[in-house]
PDB file of C-alpha atoms in Angstrom:
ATOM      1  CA  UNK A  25       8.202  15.978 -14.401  1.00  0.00           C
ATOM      2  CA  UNK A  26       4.785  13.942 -13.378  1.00  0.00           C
ATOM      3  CA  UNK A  27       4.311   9.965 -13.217  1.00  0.00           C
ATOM      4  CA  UNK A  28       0.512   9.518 -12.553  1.00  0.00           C
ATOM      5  CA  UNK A  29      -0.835   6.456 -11.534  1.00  0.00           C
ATOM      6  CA  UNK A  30      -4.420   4.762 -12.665  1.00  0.00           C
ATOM      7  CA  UNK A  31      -6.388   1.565 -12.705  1.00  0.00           C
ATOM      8  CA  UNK A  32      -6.179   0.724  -8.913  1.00  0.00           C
ATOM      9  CA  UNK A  33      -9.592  -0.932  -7.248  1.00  0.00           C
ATOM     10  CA  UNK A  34     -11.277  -3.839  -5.497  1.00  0.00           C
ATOM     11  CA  UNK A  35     -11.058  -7.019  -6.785  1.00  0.00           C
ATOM     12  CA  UNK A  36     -12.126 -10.572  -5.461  1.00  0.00           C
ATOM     13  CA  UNK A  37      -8.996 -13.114  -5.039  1.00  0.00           C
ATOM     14  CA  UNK A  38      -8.645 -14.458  -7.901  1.00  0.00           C
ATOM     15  CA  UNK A  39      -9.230 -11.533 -10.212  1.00  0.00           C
ATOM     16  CA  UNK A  40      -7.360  -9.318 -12.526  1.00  0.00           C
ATOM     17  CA  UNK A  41      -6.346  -6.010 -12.831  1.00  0.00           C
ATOM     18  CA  UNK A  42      -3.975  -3.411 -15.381  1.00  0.00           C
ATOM     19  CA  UNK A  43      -2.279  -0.889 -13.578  1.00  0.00           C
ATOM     20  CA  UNK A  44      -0.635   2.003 -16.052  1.00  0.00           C
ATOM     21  CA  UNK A  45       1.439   4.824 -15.122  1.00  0.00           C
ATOM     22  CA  UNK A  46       1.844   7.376 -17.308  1.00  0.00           C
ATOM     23  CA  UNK A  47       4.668   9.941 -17.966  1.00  0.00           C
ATOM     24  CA  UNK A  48       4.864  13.604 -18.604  1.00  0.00           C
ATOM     25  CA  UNK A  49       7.742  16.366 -18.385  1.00  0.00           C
ATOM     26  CA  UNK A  50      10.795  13.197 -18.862  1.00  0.00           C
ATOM     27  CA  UNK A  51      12.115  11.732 -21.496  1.00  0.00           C
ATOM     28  CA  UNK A  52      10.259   8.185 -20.851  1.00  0.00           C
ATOM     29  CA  UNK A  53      12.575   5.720 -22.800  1.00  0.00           C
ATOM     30  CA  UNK A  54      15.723   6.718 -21.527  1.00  0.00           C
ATOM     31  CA  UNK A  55      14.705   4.898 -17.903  1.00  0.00           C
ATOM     32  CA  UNK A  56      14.502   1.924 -16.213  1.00  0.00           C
ATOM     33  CA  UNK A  57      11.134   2.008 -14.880  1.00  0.00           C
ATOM     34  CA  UNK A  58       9.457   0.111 -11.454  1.00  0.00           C
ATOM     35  CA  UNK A  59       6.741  -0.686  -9.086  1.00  0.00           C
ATOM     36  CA  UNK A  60       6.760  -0.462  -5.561  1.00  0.00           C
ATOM     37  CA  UNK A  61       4.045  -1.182  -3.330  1.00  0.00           C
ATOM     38  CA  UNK A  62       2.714  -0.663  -0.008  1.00  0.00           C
ATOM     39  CA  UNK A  63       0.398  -2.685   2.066  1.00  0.00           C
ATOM     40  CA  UNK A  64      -1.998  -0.781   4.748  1.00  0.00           C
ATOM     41  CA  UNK A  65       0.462   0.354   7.442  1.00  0.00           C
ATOM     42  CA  UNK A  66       3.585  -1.337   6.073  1.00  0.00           C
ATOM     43  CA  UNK A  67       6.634  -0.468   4.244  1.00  0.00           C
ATOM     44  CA  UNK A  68       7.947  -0.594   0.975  1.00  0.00           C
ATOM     45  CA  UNK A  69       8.084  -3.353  -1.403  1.00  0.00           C
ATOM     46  CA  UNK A  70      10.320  -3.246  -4.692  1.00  0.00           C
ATOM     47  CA  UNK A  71       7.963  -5.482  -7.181  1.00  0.00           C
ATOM     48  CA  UNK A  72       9.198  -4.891 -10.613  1.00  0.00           C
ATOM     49  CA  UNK A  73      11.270  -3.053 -12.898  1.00  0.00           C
ATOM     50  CA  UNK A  74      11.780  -3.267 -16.949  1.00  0.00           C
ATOM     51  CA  UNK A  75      14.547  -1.981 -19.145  1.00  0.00           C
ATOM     52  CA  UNK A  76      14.295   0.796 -21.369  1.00  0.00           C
ATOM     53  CA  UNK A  77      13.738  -1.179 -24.765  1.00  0.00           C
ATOM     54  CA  UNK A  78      11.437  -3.455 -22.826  1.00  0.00           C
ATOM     55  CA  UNK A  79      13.962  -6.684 -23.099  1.00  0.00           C
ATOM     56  CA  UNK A  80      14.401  -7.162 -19.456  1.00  0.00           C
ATOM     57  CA  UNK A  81      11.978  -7.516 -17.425  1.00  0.00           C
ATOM     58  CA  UNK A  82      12.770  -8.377 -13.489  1.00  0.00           C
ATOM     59  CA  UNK A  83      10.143  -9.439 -10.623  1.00  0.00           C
ATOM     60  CA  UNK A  84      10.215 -10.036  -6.750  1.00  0.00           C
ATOM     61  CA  UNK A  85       9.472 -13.708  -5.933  1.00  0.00           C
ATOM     62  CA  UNK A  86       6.543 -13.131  -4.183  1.00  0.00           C
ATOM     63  CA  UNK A  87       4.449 -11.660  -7.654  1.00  0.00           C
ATOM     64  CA  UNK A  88       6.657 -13.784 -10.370  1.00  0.00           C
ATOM     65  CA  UNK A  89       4.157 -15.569 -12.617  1.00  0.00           C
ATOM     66  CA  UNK A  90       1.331 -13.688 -11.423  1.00  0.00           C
ATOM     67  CA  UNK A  91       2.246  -9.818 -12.359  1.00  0.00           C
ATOM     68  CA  UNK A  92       3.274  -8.410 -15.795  1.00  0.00           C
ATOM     69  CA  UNK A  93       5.306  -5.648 -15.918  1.00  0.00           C
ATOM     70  CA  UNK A  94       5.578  -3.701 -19.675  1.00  0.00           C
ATOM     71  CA  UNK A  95       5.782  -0.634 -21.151  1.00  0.00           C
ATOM     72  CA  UNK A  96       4.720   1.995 -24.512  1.00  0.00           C
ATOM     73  CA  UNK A  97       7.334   4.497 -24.689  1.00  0.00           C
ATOM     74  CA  UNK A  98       4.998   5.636 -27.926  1.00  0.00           C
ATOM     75  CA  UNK A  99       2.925   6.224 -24.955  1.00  0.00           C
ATOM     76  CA  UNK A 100       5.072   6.827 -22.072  1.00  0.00           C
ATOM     77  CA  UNK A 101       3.297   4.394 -20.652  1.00  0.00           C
ATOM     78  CA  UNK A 102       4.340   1.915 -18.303  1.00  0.00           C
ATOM     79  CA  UNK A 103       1.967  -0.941 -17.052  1.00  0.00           C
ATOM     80  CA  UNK A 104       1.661  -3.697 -14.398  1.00  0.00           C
ATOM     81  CA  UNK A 105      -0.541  -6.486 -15.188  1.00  0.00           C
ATOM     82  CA  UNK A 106      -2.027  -7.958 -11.904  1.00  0.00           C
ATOM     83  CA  UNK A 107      -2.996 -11.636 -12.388  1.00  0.00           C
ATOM     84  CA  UNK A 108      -4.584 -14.181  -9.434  1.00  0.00           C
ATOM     85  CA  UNK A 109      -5.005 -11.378  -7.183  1.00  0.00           C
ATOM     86  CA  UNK A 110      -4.320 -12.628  -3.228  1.00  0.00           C
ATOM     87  CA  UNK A 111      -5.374 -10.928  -0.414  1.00  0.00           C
ATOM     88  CA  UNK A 112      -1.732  -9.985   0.509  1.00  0.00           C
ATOM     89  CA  UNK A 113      -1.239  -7.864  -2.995  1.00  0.00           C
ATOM     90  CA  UNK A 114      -3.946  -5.417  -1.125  1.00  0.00           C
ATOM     91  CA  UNK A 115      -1.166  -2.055  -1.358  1.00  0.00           C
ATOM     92  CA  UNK A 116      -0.689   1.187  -2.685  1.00  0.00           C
ATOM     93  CA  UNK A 117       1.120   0.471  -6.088  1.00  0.00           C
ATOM     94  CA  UNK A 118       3.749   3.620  -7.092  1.00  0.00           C
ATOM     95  CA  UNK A 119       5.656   3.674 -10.141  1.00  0.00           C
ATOM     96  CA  UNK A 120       8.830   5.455  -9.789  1.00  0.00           C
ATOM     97  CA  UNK A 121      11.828   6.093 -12.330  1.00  0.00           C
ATOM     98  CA  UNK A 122      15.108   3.947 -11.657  1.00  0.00           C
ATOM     99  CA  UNK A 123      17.905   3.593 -10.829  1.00  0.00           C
ATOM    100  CA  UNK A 124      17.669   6.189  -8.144  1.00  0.00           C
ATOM    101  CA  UNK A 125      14.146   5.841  -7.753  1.00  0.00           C
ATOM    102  CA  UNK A 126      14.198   9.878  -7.580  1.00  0.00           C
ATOM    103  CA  UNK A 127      10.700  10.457  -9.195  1.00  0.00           C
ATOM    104  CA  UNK A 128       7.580   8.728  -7.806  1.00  0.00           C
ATOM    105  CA  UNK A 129       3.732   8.689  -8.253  1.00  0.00           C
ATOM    106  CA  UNK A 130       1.294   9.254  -6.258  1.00  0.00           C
ATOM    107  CA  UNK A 131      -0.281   5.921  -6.104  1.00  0.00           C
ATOM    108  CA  UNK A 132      -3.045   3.623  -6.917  1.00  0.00           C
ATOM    109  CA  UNK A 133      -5.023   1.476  -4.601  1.00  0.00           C
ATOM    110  CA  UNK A 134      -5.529  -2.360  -5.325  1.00  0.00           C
ATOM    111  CA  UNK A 135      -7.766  -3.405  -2.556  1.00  0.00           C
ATOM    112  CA  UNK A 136      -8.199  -7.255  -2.587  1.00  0.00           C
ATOM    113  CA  UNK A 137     -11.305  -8.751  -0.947  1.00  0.00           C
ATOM    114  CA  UNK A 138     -13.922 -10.723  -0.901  1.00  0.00           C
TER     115      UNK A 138
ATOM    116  CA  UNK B  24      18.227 -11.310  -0.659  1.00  0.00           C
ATOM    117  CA  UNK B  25      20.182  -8.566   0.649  1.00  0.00           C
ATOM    118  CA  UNK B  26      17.983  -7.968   4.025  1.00  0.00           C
ATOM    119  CA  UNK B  27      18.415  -4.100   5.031  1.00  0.00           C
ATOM    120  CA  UNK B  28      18.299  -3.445   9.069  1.00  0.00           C
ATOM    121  CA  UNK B  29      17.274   0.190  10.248  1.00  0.00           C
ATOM    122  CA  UNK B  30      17.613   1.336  13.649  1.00  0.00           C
ATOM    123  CA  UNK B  31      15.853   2.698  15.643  1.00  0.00           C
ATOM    124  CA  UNK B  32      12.312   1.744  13.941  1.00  0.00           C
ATOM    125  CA  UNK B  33      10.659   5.102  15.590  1.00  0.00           C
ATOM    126  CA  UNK B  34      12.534   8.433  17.168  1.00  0.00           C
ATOM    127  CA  UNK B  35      11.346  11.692  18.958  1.00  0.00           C
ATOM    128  CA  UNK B  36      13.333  14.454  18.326  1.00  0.00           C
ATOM    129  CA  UNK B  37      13.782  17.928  19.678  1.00  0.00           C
ATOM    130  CA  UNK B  38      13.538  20.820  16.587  1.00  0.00           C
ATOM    131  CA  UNK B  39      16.940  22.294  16.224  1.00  0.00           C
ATOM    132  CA  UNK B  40      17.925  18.797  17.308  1.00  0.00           C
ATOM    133  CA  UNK B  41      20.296  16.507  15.659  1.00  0.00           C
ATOM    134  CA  UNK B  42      18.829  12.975  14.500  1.00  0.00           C
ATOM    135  CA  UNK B  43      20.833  10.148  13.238  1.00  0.00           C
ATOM    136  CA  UNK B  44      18.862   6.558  11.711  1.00  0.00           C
ATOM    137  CA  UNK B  45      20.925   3.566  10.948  1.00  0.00           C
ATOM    138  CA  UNK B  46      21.186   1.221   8.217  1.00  0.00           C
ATOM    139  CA  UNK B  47      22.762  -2.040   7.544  1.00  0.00           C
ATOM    140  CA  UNK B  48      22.812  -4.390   4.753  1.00  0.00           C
ATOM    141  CA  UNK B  49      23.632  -8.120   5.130  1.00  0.00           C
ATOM    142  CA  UNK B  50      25.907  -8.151   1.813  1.00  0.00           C
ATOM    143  CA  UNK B  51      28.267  -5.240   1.111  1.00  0.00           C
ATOM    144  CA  UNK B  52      27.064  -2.609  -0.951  1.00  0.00           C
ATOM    145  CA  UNK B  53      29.650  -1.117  -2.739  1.00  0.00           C
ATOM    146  CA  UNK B  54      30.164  -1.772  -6.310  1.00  0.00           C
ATOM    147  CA  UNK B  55      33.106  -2.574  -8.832  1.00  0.00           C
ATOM    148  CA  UNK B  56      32.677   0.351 -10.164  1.00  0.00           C
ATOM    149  CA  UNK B  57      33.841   2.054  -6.749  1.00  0.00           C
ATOM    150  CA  UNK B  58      30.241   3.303  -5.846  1.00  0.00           C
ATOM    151  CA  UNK B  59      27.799   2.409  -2.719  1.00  0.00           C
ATOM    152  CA  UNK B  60      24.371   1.782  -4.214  1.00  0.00           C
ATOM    153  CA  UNK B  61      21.788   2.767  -0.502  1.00  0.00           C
ATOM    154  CA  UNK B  62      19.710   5.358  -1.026  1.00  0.00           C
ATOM    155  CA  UNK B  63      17.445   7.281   1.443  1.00  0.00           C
ATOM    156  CA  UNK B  64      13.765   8.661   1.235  1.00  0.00           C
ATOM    157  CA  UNK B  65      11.900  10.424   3.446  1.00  0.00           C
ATOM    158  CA  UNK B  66       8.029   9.581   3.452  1.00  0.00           C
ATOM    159  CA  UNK B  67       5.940  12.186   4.394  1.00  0.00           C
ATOM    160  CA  UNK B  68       2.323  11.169   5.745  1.00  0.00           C
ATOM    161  CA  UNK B  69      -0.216  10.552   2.635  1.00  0.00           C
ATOM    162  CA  UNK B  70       2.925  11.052   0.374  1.00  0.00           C
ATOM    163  CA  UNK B  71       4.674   8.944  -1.839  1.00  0.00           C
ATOM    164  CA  UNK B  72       8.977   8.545  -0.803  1.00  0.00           C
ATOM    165  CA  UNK B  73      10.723  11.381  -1.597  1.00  0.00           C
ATOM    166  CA  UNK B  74      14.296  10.661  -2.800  1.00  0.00           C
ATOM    167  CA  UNK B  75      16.729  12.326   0.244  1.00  0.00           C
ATOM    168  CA  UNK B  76      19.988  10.873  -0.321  1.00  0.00           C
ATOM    169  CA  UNK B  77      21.371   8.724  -3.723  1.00  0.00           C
ATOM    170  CA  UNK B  78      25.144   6.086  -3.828  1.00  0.00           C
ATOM    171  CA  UNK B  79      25.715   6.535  -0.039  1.00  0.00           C
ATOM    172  CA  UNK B  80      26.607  10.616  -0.002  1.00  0.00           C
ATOM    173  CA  UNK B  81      24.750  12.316  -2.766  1.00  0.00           C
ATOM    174  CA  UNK B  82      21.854  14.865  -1.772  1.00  0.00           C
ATOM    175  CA  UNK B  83      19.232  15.122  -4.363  1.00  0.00           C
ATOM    176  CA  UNK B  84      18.248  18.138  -6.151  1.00  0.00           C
ATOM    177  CA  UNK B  85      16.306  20.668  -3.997  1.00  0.00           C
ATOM    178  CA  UNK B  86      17.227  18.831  -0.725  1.00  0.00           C
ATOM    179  CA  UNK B  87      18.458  20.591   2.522  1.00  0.00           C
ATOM    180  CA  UNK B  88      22.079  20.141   3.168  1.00  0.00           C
ATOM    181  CA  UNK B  89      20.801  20.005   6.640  1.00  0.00           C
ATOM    182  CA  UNK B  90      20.348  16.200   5.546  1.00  0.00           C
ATOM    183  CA  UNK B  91      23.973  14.191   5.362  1.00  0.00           C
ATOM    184  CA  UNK B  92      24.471  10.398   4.117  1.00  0.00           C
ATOM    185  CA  UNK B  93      27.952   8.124   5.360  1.00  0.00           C
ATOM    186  CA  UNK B  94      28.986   4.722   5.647  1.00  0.00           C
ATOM    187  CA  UNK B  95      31.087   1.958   3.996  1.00  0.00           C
ATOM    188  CA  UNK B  96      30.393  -1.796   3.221  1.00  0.00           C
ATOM    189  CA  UNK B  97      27.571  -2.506   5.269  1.00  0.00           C
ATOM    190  CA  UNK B  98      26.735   0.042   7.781  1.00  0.00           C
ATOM    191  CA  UNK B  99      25.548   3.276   6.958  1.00  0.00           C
ATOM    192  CA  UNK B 100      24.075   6.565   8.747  1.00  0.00           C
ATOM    193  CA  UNK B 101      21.464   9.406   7.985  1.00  0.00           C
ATOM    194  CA  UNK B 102      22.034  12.485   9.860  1.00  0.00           C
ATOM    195  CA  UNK B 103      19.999  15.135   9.968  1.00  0.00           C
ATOM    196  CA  UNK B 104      22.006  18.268  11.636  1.00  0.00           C
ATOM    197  CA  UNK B 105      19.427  20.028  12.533  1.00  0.00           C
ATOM    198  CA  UNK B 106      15.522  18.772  12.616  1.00  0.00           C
ATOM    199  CA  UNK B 107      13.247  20.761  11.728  1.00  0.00           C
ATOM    200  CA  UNK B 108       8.945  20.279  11.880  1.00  0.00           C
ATOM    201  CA  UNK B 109       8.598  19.927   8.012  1.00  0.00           C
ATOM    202  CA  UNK B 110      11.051  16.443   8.771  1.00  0.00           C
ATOM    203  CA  UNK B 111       8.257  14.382  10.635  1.00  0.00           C
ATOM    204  CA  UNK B 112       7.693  11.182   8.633  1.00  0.00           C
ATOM    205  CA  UNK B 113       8.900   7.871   7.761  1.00  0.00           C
ATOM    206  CA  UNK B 114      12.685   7.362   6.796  1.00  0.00           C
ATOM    207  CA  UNK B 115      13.546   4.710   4.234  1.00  0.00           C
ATOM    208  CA  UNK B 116      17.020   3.187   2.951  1.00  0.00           C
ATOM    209  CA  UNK B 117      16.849   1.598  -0.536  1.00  0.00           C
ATOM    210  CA  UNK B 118      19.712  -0.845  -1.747  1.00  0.00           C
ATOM    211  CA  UNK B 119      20.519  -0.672  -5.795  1.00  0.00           C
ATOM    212  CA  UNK B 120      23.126  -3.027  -6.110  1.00  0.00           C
ATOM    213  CA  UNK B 121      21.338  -6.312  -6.602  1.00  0.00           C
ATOM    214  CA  UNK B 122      18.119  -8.105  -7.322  1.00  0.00           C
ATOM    215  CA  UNK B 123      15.616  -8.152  -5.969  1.00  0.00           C
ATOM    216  CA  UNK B 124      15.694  -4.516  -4.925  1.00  0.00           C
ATOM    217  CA  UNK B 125      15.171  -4.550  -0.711  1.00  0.00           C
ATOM    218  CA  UNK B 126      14.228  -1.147   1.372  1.00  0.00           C
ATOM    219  CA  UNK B 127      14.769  -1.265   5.598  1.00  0.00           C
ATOM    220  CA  UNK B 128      11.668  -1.084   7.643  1.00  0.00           C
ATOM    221  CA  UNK B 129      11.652   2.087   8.087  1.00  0.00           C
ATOM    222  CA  UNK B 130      12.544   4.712  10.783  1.00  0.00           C
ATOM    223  CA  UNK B 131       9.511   7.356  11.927  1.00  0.00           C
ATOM    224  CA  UNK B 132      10.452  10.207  12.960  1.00  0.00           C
ATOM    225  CA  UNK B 133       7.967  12.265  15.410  1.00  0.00           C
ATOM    226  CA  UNK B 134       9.131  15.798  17.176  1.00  0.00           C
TER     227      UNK B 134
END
């Protein structure tokens, strides 16, 4: 069972970036799937999950409106669209099955900068 | 928000040791459906979290029983019996039960 992320960078504030995280070794579309983050020296930070079937979709105040979370189970695929990029989203991002959060990725940088 | 409080925020421990990091959440965490929804990972450094401890009591597959999860409500406790090197790291609770999903600080442990 493997979730690897890709699609991590720099960006200037401002910009845009797709993060996907890809599944192999698991059923994909029987989970609830997330995001978590970490910021340079900091802890964790849920940002967003998404149903199986895609119909509900849930976000952590801080990202709502900015961040996209989605998913191809054809694909078993799951994606994070990163929107009017601040400094502060600079983190590792993880994707990690849920509920129980019990498999994670390894990670992919977003480094936000000028 | 349910804010989640872990104490200590860093511990030095003796291998062979016992080591216990609290964790309390500012809304009870135990369901309707009778279960406790904390979880706790273990973050090793350059690692993603590792799941240790799922609903309040539950070891994860592959994880030393030397690792033990208790509480009720709003307080709850990871022991670890016996420490051992290979448990250096960060420590992380995780609660389930509502939105938005809210981890503790985080406890690092150091021999």
């Amino acid at each position: 069972v493997q979730l690897v992320e890709s699609g991590g960078g720099l960006v200037q504030p401002g910009g845009s970036l797709r993060l996907t995280c890809t599944a192999s070794g698991v059923i994909f579309s029987n989970y609830w799937m997330s995001w978590v983050r970490q910021a340079p020296g900091k802890g964790l930070e849920w940002v967003a999950h998404i149903k199986q079937d895609g119909s509900e979709k849930y976000y952590v105040d801080s990202v709502k409106g900015r961040f996209t979370i989605s998913r191809d189970n054809a694909k078993n695929s799951l994606y994070l669209q990163l929107n009017s990029l601040r400094v502060e989203d600079t983190a590792v991002y993880y994707c990690a099955r849920t509920s129980a959060f019990d498999i994670w990725g390894q990670g992919t940088t977003v480094t936000v900068s000028s | 928000e349910i804010v989640m409080t872990q104490t200590p925020l860093s511990l030095s421990v003796t291998p062979g040791q016992p080591a216990t990091i609290s964790c309390k959440s500012s809304q009870s965490l135990l369901h309707s459906d009778g279960k406790t929804y904390l979880n706790w990972f273990l973050q090793k450094p350059g690692q993603p979290p590792q799941l240790l401890i799922y609903e309040l009591s539950n070891r994860f597959s592959g994880v030393p029983d030397r690792f033990s999860g208790s509480g009720s409500g709003t307080d709850f406790t990871l022991e670890i019996s016996r420490v051992e090197a290979e448990d250096v790291g960060v420590y992380y609770c995780l609660q389930t039960i509502q939105l938005p999903r809210t981890f503790g600080q985080g406890t690092k442990v150091e021999i």
